[in-house]
PDB file of C-alpha atoms in Angstrom:
ATOM      1  CA  MET I  29       6.368  11.311  26.001  1.00 42.00           C
ATOM      2  CA  ALA I  30       3.796   9.748  28.286  1.00 49.00           C
ATOM      3  CA  CYS I  31       0.755   7.596  27.747  1.00 56.00           C
ATOM      4  CA  THR I  32      -2.613   8.887  28.832  1.00 53.00           C
ATOM      5  CA  THR I  33      -5.930   7.078  29.139  1.00 48.00           C
ATOM      6  CA  SER I  34      -7.977  10.229  28.716  1.00 38.00           C
ATOM      7  CA  ARG I  35     -11.036  10.151  26.507  1.00 37.00           C
ATOM      8  CA  SER I  36     -12.232  12.982  24.272  1.00 32.00           C
ATOM      9  CA  PRO I  37     -15.705  13.358  22.723  1.00 29.00           C
ATOM     10  CA  LEU I  38     -16.140  12.695  19.029  1.00 28.00           C
ATOM     11  CA  GLN I  39     -15.416  15.930  17.189  1.00 29.00           C
ATOM     12  CA  GLY I  40     -15.277  14.765  13.618  1.00 31.00           C
ATOM     13  CA  VAL I  41     -17.289  16.511  10.938  1.00 29.00           C
ATOM     14  CA  ALA I  42     -19.854  14.683   8.875  1.00 33.00           C
ATOM     15  CA  GLY I  43     -18.535  13.910   5.412  1.00 35.00           C
ATOM     16  CA  ARG I  44     -20.340  13.631   2.099  1.00 29.00           C
ATOM     17  CA  THR I  45     -22.863  10.862   1.618  1.00 32.00           C
ATOM     18  CA  SER I  46     -21.405   8.069  -0.482  1.00 28.00           C
ATOM     19  CA  ALA I  47     -22.241   4.478  -1.293  1.00 29.00           C
ATOM     20  CA  TYR I  48     -21.042   3.688   2.202  1.00 27.00           C
ATOM     21  CA  GLY I  49     -23.398   6.156   3.893  1.00 30.00           C
ATOM     22  CA  GLU I  50     -22.453   9.219   5.900  1.00 31.00           C
ATOM     23  CA  VAL I  51     -18.721   9.378   6.546  1.00 31.00           C
ATOM     24  CA  TRP I  52     -17.023  10.766   9.648  1.00 32.00           C
ATOM     25  CA  HIS I  53     -13.752  12.312   8.546  1.00 37.00           C
ATOM     26  CA  VAL I  54     -10.912  12.397  11.045  1.00 39.00           C
ATOM     27  CA  SER I  55     -10.503  15.865  12.462  1.00 44.00           C
ATOM     28  CA  GLY I  56      -7.638  17.300  14.458  1.00 53.00           C
ATOM     29  CA  THR I  57      -9.235  16.219  17.723  1.00 74.00           C
ATOM     30  CA  ALA I  58     -10.942  12.886  17.064  1.00 89.00           C
ATOM     31  CA  PRO I  59      -8.334  10.198  17.754  1.00 94.00           C
ATOM     32  CA  VAL I  60      -7.422   7.392  15.387  1.00 96.00           C
ATOM     33  CA  LEU I  61      -7.760   4.036  17.151  1.00 97.00           C
ATOM     34  CA  VAL I  62      -4.961   1.655  16.138  1.00 98.00           C
ATOM     35  CA  THR I  63      -5.639  -1.934  17.152  1.00 97.00           C
ATOM     36  CA  GLY I  64      -2.515  -4.029  17.464  1.00 95.00           C
ATOM     37  CA  GLY I  65      -0.708  -0.751  18.035  1.00 94.00           C
ATOM     38  CA  THR I  66       2.222  -2.414  19.824  1.00 93.00           C
ATOM     39  CA  GLY I  67       2.939  -4.867  17.001  1.00 94.00           C
ATOM     40  CA  THR I  68       5.390  -4.606  14.115  1.00 94.00           C
ATOM     41  CA  LEU I  69       2.991  -2.767  11.801  1.00 97.00           C
ATOM     42  CA  GLY I  70       0.995  -1.099  14.555  1.00 96.00           C
ATOM     43  CA  ARG I  71       3.989   0.785  15.945  1.00 96.00           C
ATOM     44  CA  ALA I  72       4.757   2.167  12.499  1.00 97.00           C
ATOM     45  CA  VAL I  73       1.126   3.182  11.997  1.00 97.00           C
ATOM     46  CA  VAL I  74       1.004   4.991  15.346  1.00 96.00           C
ATOM     47  CA  HIS I  75       4.162   6.880  14.418  1.00 95.00           C
ATOM     48  CA  ALA I  76       2.920   7.761  10.913  1.00 96.00           C
ATOM     49  CA  PHE I  77      -0.376   9.221  12.130  1.00 95.00           C
ATOM     50  CA  SER I  78       1.353  11.101  14.935  1.00 93.00           C
ATOM     51  CA  GLU I  79       3.767  12.593  12.409  1.00 92.00           C
ATOM     52  CA  GLN I  80       0.695  13.980  10.636  1.00 90.00           C
ATOM     53  CA  GLY I  81      -0.367  15.642  13.881  1.00 90.00           C
ATOM     54  CA  ARG I  82      -3.328  13.331  14.473  1.00 91.00           C
ATOM     55  CA  PRO I  83      -4.164  12.144  17.988  1.00 93.00           C
ATOM     56  CA  VAL I  84      -3.684   8.400  18.247  1.00 95.00           C
ATOM     57  CA  ARG I  85      -5.137   5.888  20.682  1.00 96.00           C
ATOM     58  CA  VAL I  86      -3.517   2.470  20.949  1.00 96.00           C
ATOM     59  CA  LEU I  87      -5.643  -0.551  21.810  1.00 95.00           C
ATOM     60  CA  SER I  88      -3.519  -3.170  23.564  1.00 92.00           C
ATOM     61  CA  ARG I  89      -4.186  -6.213  25.715  1.00 87.00           C
ATOM     62  CA  ARG I  90      -1.797  -4.911  28.341  1.00 79.00           C
ATOM     63  CA  ALA I  91      -1.566  -1.714  30.328  1.00 79.00           C
ATOM     64  CA  CYS I  92       0.735   1.082  29.203  1.00 72.00           C
ATOM     65  CA  LYS I  93       4.296   0.779  30.491  1.00 65.00           C
ATOM     66  CA  VAL I  94       7.147   3.243  30.722  1.00 51.00           C
ATOM     67  CA  GLY I  95       8.763   3.498  27.306  1.00 57.00           C
ATOM     68  CA  ASP I  96       5.738   2.392  25.276  1.00 55.00           C
ATOM     69  CA  ALA I  97       5.265   5.808  23.690  1.00 55.00           C
ATOM     70  CA  GLN I  98       8.953   6.053  22.856  1.00 55.00           C
ATOM     71  CA  ALA I  99       8.853   2.583  21.298  1.00 54.00           C
ATOM     72  CA  THR I 100       6.354   3.849  18.708  1.00 55.00           C
ATOM     73  CA  GLY I 101       8.670   6.706  17.793  1.00 51.00           C
ATOM     74  CA  VAL I 102       6.012   9.265  18.688  1.00 51.00           C
ATOM     75  CA  ASP I 103       7.643  12.603  19.291  1.00 49.00           C
ATOM     76  CA  SER I 104       4.843  15.073  18.616  1.00 43.00           C
ATOM     77  CA  GLY I 105       3.463  17.405  21.258  1.00 46.00           C
ATOM     78  CA  ASN I 106       0.397  15.258  21.891  1.00 53.00           C
ATOM     79  CA  ASP I 107       0.368  12.499  24.471  1.00 62.00           C
ATOM     80  CA  LEU I 108      -0.257   9.015  23.158  1.00 85.00           C
ATOM     81  CA  GLN I 109      -3.650   7.767  24.299  1.00 92.00           C
ATOM     82  CA  TRP I 110      -3.745   4.192  25.545  1.00 93.00           C
ATOM     83  CA  ALA I 111      -6.703   1.861  25.912  1.00 94.00           C
ATOM     84  CA  THR I 112      -6.464  -1.579  27.478  1.00 94.00           C
ATOM     85  CA  GLY I 113      -8.786  -4.108  25.920  1.00 95.00           C
ATOM     86  CA  ASN I 114      -9.079  -7.567  24.403  1.00 96.00           C
ATOM     87  CA  LEU I 115     -10.671  -8.035  20.991  1.00 97.00           C
ATOM     88  CA  VAL I 116     -11.177 -11.751  21.553  1.00 96.00           C
ATOM     89  CA  THR I 117     -13.096 -11.421  24.834  1.00 95.00           C
ATOM     90  CA  GLY I 118     -14.505  -7.955  24.141  1.00 95.00           C
ATOM     91  CA  GLU I 119     -13.254  -6.579  27.432  1.00 95.00           C
ATOM     92  CA  GLY I 120     -12.554  -2.834  27.213  1.00 95.00           C
ATOM     93  CA  VAL I 121     -13.264  -2.556  23.474  1.00 97.00           C
ATOM     94  CA  SER I 122     -16.334  -0.304  23.692  1.00 96.00           C
ATOM     95  CA  ALA I 123     -14.477   2.086  25.997  1.00 95.00           C
ATOM     96  CA  ALA I 124     -11.529   2.133  23.603  1.00 96.00           C
ATOM     97  CA  LEU I 125     -13.824   3.167  20.756  1.00 97.00           C
ATOM     98  CA  ASP I 126     -15.357   6.071  22.658  1.00 95.00           C
ATOM     99  CA  GLY I 127     -14.954   9.238  20.596  1.00 94.00           C
ATOM    100  CA  VAL I 128     -12.713   7.868  17.854  1.00 96.00           C
ATOM    101  CA  GLY I 129     -12.960   9.201  14.316  1.00 95.00           C
ATOM    102  CA  LEU I 130     -11.316   6.271  12.550  1.00 97.00           C
ATOM    103  CA  ILE I 131     -10.241   2.684  13.263  1.00 98.00           C
ATOM    104  CA  VAL I 132      -7.121   1.147  11.724  1.00 98.00           C
ATOM    105  CA  ASN I 133      -7.169  -2.584  12.423  1.00 98.00           C
ATOM    106  CA  CYS I 134      -3.623  -3.977  12.563  1.00 97.00           C
ATOM    107  CA  ALA I 135      -4.405  -6.601  15.205  1.00 96.00           C
ATOM    108  CA  THR I 136      -3.934 -10.317  14.654  1.00 95.00           C
ATOM    109  CA  THR I 137      -3.945 -13.440  16.774  1.00 94.00           C
ATOM    110  CA  LEU I 138      -2.112 -15.316  13.976  1.00 93.00           C
ATOM    111  CA  GLY I 139      -4.944 -17.831  13.891  1.00 95.00           C
ATOM    112  CA  ARG I 140      -8.659 -18.518  13.831  1.00 96.00           C
ATOM    113  CA  ARG I 141      -9.297 -16.202  16.763  1.00 97.00           C
ATOM    114  CA  ASP I 142      -8.935 -13.366  14.262  1.00 97.00           C
ATOM    115  CA  LEU I 143     -12.538 -14.099  13.282  1.00 98.00           C
ATOM    116  CA  ARG I 144     -13.843 -13.540  16.805  1.00 98.00           C
ATOM    117  CA  ALA I 145     -11.642 -10.464  17.216  1.00 98.00           C
ATOM    118  CA  THR I 146     -12.861  -8.899  13.962  1.00 98.00           C
ATOM    119  CA  ARG I 147     -16.514  -9.562  14.802  1.00 98.00           C
ATOM    120  CA  CYS I 148     -16.017  -8.070  18.237  1.00 98.00           C
ATOM    121  CA  LEU I 149     -14.434  -4.956  16.766  1.00 98.00           C
ATOM    122  CA  VAL I 150     -17.105  -4.286  14.141  1.00 98.00           C
ATOM    123  CA  GLU I 151     -19.973  -4.978  16.542  1.00 97.00           C
ATOM    124  CA  ALA I 152     -18.547  -2.563  19.110  1.00 97.00           C
ATOM    125  CA  ALA I 153     -17.907  -0.008  16.370  1.00 97.00           C
ATOM    126  CA  ARG I 154     -21.526  -0.198  15.188  1.00 97.00           C
ATOM    127  CA  ARG I 155     -22.694   0.499  18.732  1.00 95.00           C
ATOM    128  CA  GLY I 156     -20.151   3.308  19.089  1.00 92.00           C
ATOM    129  CA  GLY I 157     -21.157   5.597  16.228  1.00 93.00           C
ATOM    130  CA  ALA I 158     -19.937   3.530  13.255  1.00 96.00           C
ATOM    131  CA  PRO I 159     -16.603   5.246  12.526  1.00 96.00           C
ATOM    132  CA  PRO I 160     -14.807   4.267   9.306  1.00 97.00           C
ATOM    133  CA  LEU I 161     -12.662   1.140   9.491  1.00 98.00           C
ATOM    134  CA  ILE I 162      -9.430   0.473   7.594  1.00 98.00           C
ATOM    135  CA  HIS I 163      -8.662  -3.248   7.774  1.00 98.00           C
ATOM    136  CA  VAL I 164      -5.182  -4.570   6.950  1.00 98.00           C
ATOM    137  CA  SER I 165      -4.916  -7.901   5.147  1.00 98.00           C
ATOM    138  CA  ILE I 166      -2.413  -9.885   3.067  1.00 98.00           C
ATOM    139  CA  VAL I 167      -1.864 -10.147  -0.679  1.00 98.00           C
ATOM    140  CA  GLY I 168      -2.880 -13.599  -1.858  1.00 98.00           C
ATOM    141  CA  VAL I 169      -5.403 -14.542   0.810  1.00 98.00           C
ATOM    142  CA  ASP I 170      -7.708 -15.582  -2.022  1.00 97.00           C
ATOM    143  CA  ARG I 171      -5.001 -17.435  -3.981  1.00 98.00           C
ATOM    144  CA  VAL I 172      -2.644 -19.177  -1.547  1.00 98.00           C
ATOM    145  CA  PRO I 173      -4.413 -22.008   0.353  1.00 97.00           C
ATOM    146  CA  LEU I 174      -2.790 -21.405   3.738  1.00 97.00           C
ATOM    147  CA  GLY I 175      -5.077 -21.839   6.716  1.00 97.00           C
ATOM    148  CA  TYR I 176      -4.154 -18.426   8.094  1.00 97.00           C
ATOM    149  CA  TYR I 177      -4.786 -16.828   4.702  1.00 98.00           C
ATOM    150  CA  ARG I 178      -8.258 -18.376   4.572  1.00 98.00           C
ATOM    151  CA  THR I 179      -8.896 -16.856   7.993  1.00 98.00           C
ATOM    152  CA  LYS I 180      -7.747 -13.436   6.793  1.00 98.00           C
ATOM    153  CA  ALA I 181     -10.071 -13.715   3.785  1.00 98.00           C
ATOM    154  CA  GLU I 182     -12.948 -14.453   6.169  1.00 98.00           C
ATOM    155  CA  THR I 183     -12.096 -11.392   8.257  1.00 98.00           C
ATOM    156  CA  GLU I 184     -12.328  -9.318   5.080  1.00 98.00           C
ATOM    157  CA  ARG I 185     -15.857 -10.616   4.517  1.00 98.00           C
ATOM    158  CA  ILE I 186     -16.784  -9.757   8.101  1.00 98.00           C
ATOM    159  CA  VAL I 187     -15.612  -6.189   7.506  1.00 98.00           C
ATOM    160  CA  GLN I 188     -17.386  -6.028   4.155  1.00 98.00           C
ATOM    161  CA  ASP I 189     -20.697  -7.134   5.731  1.00 97.00           C
ATOM    162  CA  SER I 190     -20.285  -5.026   8.877  1.00 97.00           C
ATOM    163  CA  GLY I 191     -22.400  -2.063   7.856  1.00 96.00           C
ATOM    164  CA  LEU I 192     -19.482   0.242   8.671  1.00 97.00           C
ATOM    165  CA  PRO I 193     -17.788   2.528   6.154  1.00 98.00           C
ATOM    166  CA  TRP I 194     -14.815   0.317   5.279  1.00 98.00           C
ATOM    167  CA  THR I 195     -11.578  -0.039   3.367  1.00 98.00           C
ATOM    168  CA  VAL I 196      -9.477  -3.214   3.045  1.00 98.00           C
ATOM    169  CA  GLN I 197      -5.803  -2.872   2.214  1.00 98.00           C
ATOM    170  CA  ARG I 198      -3.803  -5.974   1.360  1.00 98.00           C
ATOM    171  CA  ALA I 199      -0.006  -5.822   1.540  1.00 98.00           C
ATOM    172  CA  THR I 200       2.764  -8.279   0.718  1.00 98.00           C
ATOM    173  CA  GLN I 201       5.047  -9.781   3.370  1.00 97.00           C
ATOM    174  CA  PHE I 202       7.057  -7.440   5.588  1.00 97.00           C
ATOM    175  CA  HIS I 203      10.850  -7.432   5.407  1.00 97.00           C
ATOM    176  CA  ASP I 204      11.352  -8.937   8.846  1.00 95.00           C
ATOM    177  CA  LEU I 205       9.025 -11.857   8.115  1.00 95.00           C
ATOM    178  CA  VAL I 206      10.826 -12.678   4.878  1.00 96.00           C
ATOM    179  CA  ALA I 207      14.202 -12.453   6.620  1.00 96.00           C
ATOM    180  CA  GLN I 208      12.983 -14.773   9.357  1.00 95.00           C
ATOM    181  CA  ILE I 209      12.811 -17.665   6.887  1.00 93.00           C
ATOM    182  CA  THR I 210      16.616 -17.507   6.888  1.00 94.00           C
ATOM    183  CA  THR I 211      17.458 -16.244  10.376  1.00 93.00           C
ATOM    184  CA  MET I 212      15.378 -18.935  12.093  1.00 93.00           C
ATOM    185  CA  GLN I 213      17.773 -21.518  10.603  1.00 93.00           C
ATOM    186  CA  ARG I 214      20.949 -19.890  11.953  1.00 86.00           C
ATOM    187  CA  ARG I 215      21.724 -22.816  14.274  1.00 86.00           C
ATOM    188  CA  VAL I 216      21.859 -25.417  11.503  1.00 87.00           C
ATOM    189  CA  PRO I 217      24.839 -25.859   9.134  1.00 89.00           C
ATOM    190  CA  LEU I 218      22.778 -25.467   5.954  1.00 94.00           C
ATOM    191  CA  THR I 219      20.057 -22.949   5.129  1.00 95.00           C
ATOM    192  CA  PHE I 220      17.152 -24.241   3.077  1.00 96.00           C
ATOM    193  CA  ALA I 221      15.106 -21.980   0.798  1.00 97.00           C
ATOM    194  CA  PRO I 222      12.094 -22.902  -1.347  1.00 97.00           C
ATOM    195  CA  SER I 223      13.133 -22.886  -4.990  1.00 97.00           C
ATOM    196  CA  GLY I 224      10.892 -21.141  -7.509  1.00 97.00           C
ATOM    197  CA  VAL I 225       9.238 -19.071  -4.781  1.00 98.00           C
ATOM    198  CA  ARG I 226       9.395 -15.287  -4.972  1.00 98.00           C
ATOM    199  CA  PHE I 227       8.568 -12.580  -2.480  1.00 98.00           C
ATOM    200  CA  GLN I 228       7.894  -8.867  -2.827  1.00 98.00           C
ATOM    201  CA  PRO I 229       8.854  -7.667   0.650  1.00 98.00           C
ATOM    202  CA  ILE I 230       7.598  -4.293   1.814  1.00 98.00           C
ATOM    203  CA  ASP I 231       8.715  -2.083   4.682  1.00 98.00           C
ATOM    204  CA  VAL I 232       6.155  -1.626   7.455  1.00 97.00           C
ATOM    205  CA  ARG I 233       6.752   2.142   7.337  1.00 97.00           C
ATOM    206  CA  ASP I 234       5.688   2.209   3.701  1.00 97.00           C
ATOM    207  CA  VAL I 235       2.515   0.305   4.584  1.00 98.00           C
ATOM    208  CA  ALA I 236       1.857   2.743   7.422  1.00 97.00           C
ATOM    209  CA  LEU I 237       2.151   5.706   5.052  1.00 97.00           C
ATOM    210  CA  ARG I 238      -0.323   4.041   2.712  1.00 97.00           C
ATOM    211  CA  LEU I 239      -2.809   3.705   5.567  1.00 97.00           C
ATOM    212  CA  VAL I 240      -2.412   7.413   6.359  1.00 96.00           C
ATOM    213  CA  GLU I 241      -3.185   8.149   2.699  1.00 96.00           C
ATOM    214  CA  LEU I 242      -6.312   5.999   2.853  1.00 97.00           C
ATOM    215  CA  ALA I 243      -7.442   7.765   6.009  1.00 96.00           C
ATOM    216  CA  ALA I 244      -7.623  11.027   4.043  1.00 94.00           C
ATOM    217  CA  ARG I 245     -10.049   9.478   1.527  1.00 94.00           C
ATOM    218  CA  GLU I 246     -13.599   8.331   1.728  1.00 95.00           C
ATOM    219  CA  PRO I 247     -13.941   4.606   2.536  1.00 96.00           C
ATOM    220  CA  SER I 248     -13.177   2.749  -0.685  1.00 96.00           C
ATOM    221  CA  GLY I 249     -13.921  -0.941  -0.124  1.00 97.00           C
ATOM    222  CA  HIS I 250     -11.213  -3.191  -1.536  1.00 98.00           C
ATOM    223  CA  VAL I 251      -8.370  -0.993  -2.799  1.00 98.00           C
ATOM    224  CA  ASP I 252      -5.423  -2.053  -4.947  1.00 97.00           C
ATOM    225  CA  ASP I 253      -2.952  -4.432  -3.311  1.00 98.00           C
ATOM    226  CA  ILE I 254       0.454  -2.990  -2.467  1.00 98.00           C
ATOM    227  CA  GLY I 255       3.880  -4.593  -2.475  1.00 98.00           C
ATOM    228  CA  GLY I 256       7.508  -3.674  -2.125  1.00 97.00           C
ATOM    229  CA  PRO I 257       9.664  -2.143  -4.875  1.00 97.00           C
ATOM    230  CA  GLU I 258      11.232  -5.430  -6.034  1.00 97.00           C
ATOM    231  CA  VAL I 259      10.355  -9.072  -6.541  1.00 98.00           C
ATOM    232  CA  LEU I 260      13.111 -11.381  -5.263  1.00 98.00           C
ATOM    233  CA  GLY I 261      13.572 -15.126  -5.293  1.00 98.00           C
ATOM    234  CA  ALA I 262      13.548 -16.869  -1.918  1.00 98.00           C
ATOM    235  CA  VAL I 263      17.017 -18.316  -2.628  1.00 98.00           C
ATOM    236  CA  ASP I 264      18.367 -14.846  -3.456  1.00 98.00           C
ATOM    237  CA  ILE I 265      16.840 -13.435  -0.260  1.00 98.00           C
ATOM    238  CA  ALA I 266      18.438 -16.200   1.805  1.00 97.00           C
ATOM    239  CA  GLN I 267      21.840 -15.588   0.225  1.00 96.00           C
ATOM    240  CA  ARG I 268      21.666 -11.834   0.830  1.00 96.00           C
ATOM    241  CA  THR I 269      20.626 -12.373   4.429  1.00 96.00           C
ATOM    242  CA  LEU I 270      23.323 -14.965   5.115  1.00 94.00           C
ATOM    243  CA  ARG I 271      26.018 -12.671   3.791  1.00 93.00           C
ATOM    244  CA  ARG I 272      25.039 -10.130   6.441  1.00 91.00           C
ATOM    245  CA  GLU I 273      25.016 -12.835   9.133  1.00 86.00           C
ATOM    246  CA  GLY I 274      28.518 -13.996   8.371  1.00 82.00           C
ATOM    247  CA  GLY I 275      28.050 -16.378   5.471  1.00 80.00           C
ATOM    248  CA  GLY I 276      26.756 -19.867   4.944  1.00 87.00           C
ATOM    249  CA  ARG I 277      25.417 -22.155   2.278  1.00 93.00           C
ATOM    250  CA  VAL I 278      21.893 -21.935   0.863  1.00 96.00           C
ATOM    251  CA  VAL I 279      20.307 -25.137  -0.401  1.00 97.00           C
ATOM    252  CA  PRO I 280      17.342 -24.684  -2.766  1.00 97.00           C
ATOM    253  CA  VAL I 281      14.512 -27.132  -2.070  1.00 97.00           C
ATOM    254  CA  ARG I 282      11.456 -27.663  -4.242  1.00 97.00           C
ATOM    255  CA  VAL I 283       8.624 -28.004  -1.754  1.00 97.00           C
ATOM    256  CA  PRO I 284       5.637 -30.039  -3.022  1.00 97.00           C
ATOM    257  CA  GLY I 285       1.978 -29.377  -2.362  1.00 97.00           C
ATOM    258  CA  ARG I 286      -0.782 -26.896  -3.204  1.00 98.00           C
ATOM    259  CA  ILE I 287       0.514 -24.111  -0.977  1.00 98.00           C
ATOM    260  CA  PHE I 288       3.958 -23.859  -2.544  1.00 98.00           C
ATOM    261  CA  ARG I 289       2.525 -24.404  -6.005  1.00 98.00           C
ATOM    262  CA  ALA I 290       0.468 -21.243  -5.399  1.00 98.00           C
ATOM    263  CA  TYR I 291       3.578 -19.421  -4.182  1.00 98.00           C
ATOM    264  CA  ARG I 292       5.528 -20.489  -7.277  1.00 98.00           C
ATOM    265  CA  ALA I 293       2.644 -19.169  -9.402  1.00 98.00           C
ATOM    266  CA  GLY I 294       3.064 -15.758  -7.782  1.00 98.00           C
ATOM    267  CA  GLY I 295      -0.126 -15.811  -5.755  1.00 98.00           C
ATOM    268  CA  ASN I 296       1.574 -13.785  -3.020  1.00 98.00           C
ATOM    269  CA  LEU I 297       2.788 -10.985  -5.318  1.00 98.00           C
ATOM    270  CA  ALA I 298       1.489  -7.624  -6.532  1.00 97.00           C
ATOM    271  CA  PRO I 299       4.036  -6.716  -9.246  1.00 96.00           C
ATOM    272  CA  GLN I 300       1.735  -4.124 -10.840  1.00 96.00           C
ATOM    273  CA  HIS I 301       1.479  -2.240  -7.550  1.00 96.00           C
ATOM    274  CA  ARG I 302       5.044  -1.594  -6.345  1.00 96.00           C
ATOM    275  CA  TYR I 303       4.150   0.906  -3.673  1.00 92.00           C
ATOM    276  CA  GLY I 304       6.992   0.549  -1.203  1.00 85.00           C
ATOM    277  CA  ARG I 305      10.246   2.510  -1.589  1.00 92.00           C
ATOM    278  CA  ARG I 306      12.607   0.740   0.827  1.00 96.00           C
ATOM    279  CA  THR I 307      14.396  -2.239  -0.720  1.00 97.00           C
ATOM    280  CA  TYR I 308      15.343  -5.462   1.012  1.00 98.00           C
ATOM    281  CA  ASP I 309      19.018  -4.500   0.942  1.00 97.00           C
ATOM    282  CA  ALA I 310      18.138  -1.198   2.630  1.00 97.00           C
ATOM    283  CA  TYR I 311      16.351  -3.212   5.324  1.00 97.00           C
ATOM    284  CA  LEU I 312      19.448  -5.381   5.796  1.00 97.00           C
ATOM    285  CA  ASP I 313      21.637  -2.269   6.006  1.00 96.00           C
ATOM    286  CA  GLU I 314      19.406  -0.939   8.761  1.00 95.00           C
ATOM    287  CA  ARG I 315      19.275  -4.219  10.639  1.00 92.00           C
ATOM    288  CA  PHE I 316      22.885  -5.446  10.315  1.00 90.00           C
ATOM    289  CA  GLY I 317      24.760  -2.281   9.379  1.00 85.00           C
ATOM    290  CA  LEU I 318      26.361  -1.335   6.094  1.00 74.00           C
ATOM    291  CA  PRO I 319      28.592  -4.019   4.539  1.00 69.00           C
ATOM    292  CA  GLY I 320      32.143  -3.645   5.749  1.00 60.00           C
ATOM    293  CA  HIS I 321      31.113  -1.407   8.659  1.00 56.00           C
ATOM    294  CA  GLY I 322      30.124  -4.081  11.173  1.00 50.00           C
TER     295      GLY I 322
END
């Protein structure tokens, strides 16, 4: 599988008129632009759309390298299109949007520059034919007073006010992020975990499949949050992870402050919307191997 920088003209078909205006549905030839397509979620999204036989174009800050297509898991007969651009500076973004039928925004700077990047994307999209935009966000951005969450909530408002046909999908934390709370402490004798805090980890592949589902619908605004199949305590997650890493002691710590009070209240959860199928133990099996088979 190779990467190609070829561009194809927009060949979508006009959809029905809805509250969001005329909709361009993704056809078999209009590529889906995945921003952040080399990231944890982006790679899964590229693979999921390719599995559906849809042409995909990755927007990345760097040029395509040997192995990039394979890293996404793309194995269909279509070459993976690659566009080099920077959402913060705007360089290459308009060219990347040329001829696309849908945008799936998985990009993040992990900080306030997300605001500039989101504005850049929607402004270029308006100039480029106003294709539908699916924007990925996080469950709890309106309930947990983290600085990054406030930024993500602001990016949602930018999308909402963009004039584009839009959908916002919030998801709970990914498995690897939840595991990192434990694995980042591997060099210390004790592992600390916030007591009373729960997570509902979801597999990135399940999120990617949800985005493919949304792409087949008309733009829907804010859709229901999605989370993983189980709600687990942070202490329990740490213990499960440590067992796979060779053991260790978990020390529960009650962390003060507004942020962890919101976490303890479940502001990061979506228990009524257990969309994901892959459990945290299944993730650990995949990452560390089955217990007793290491």
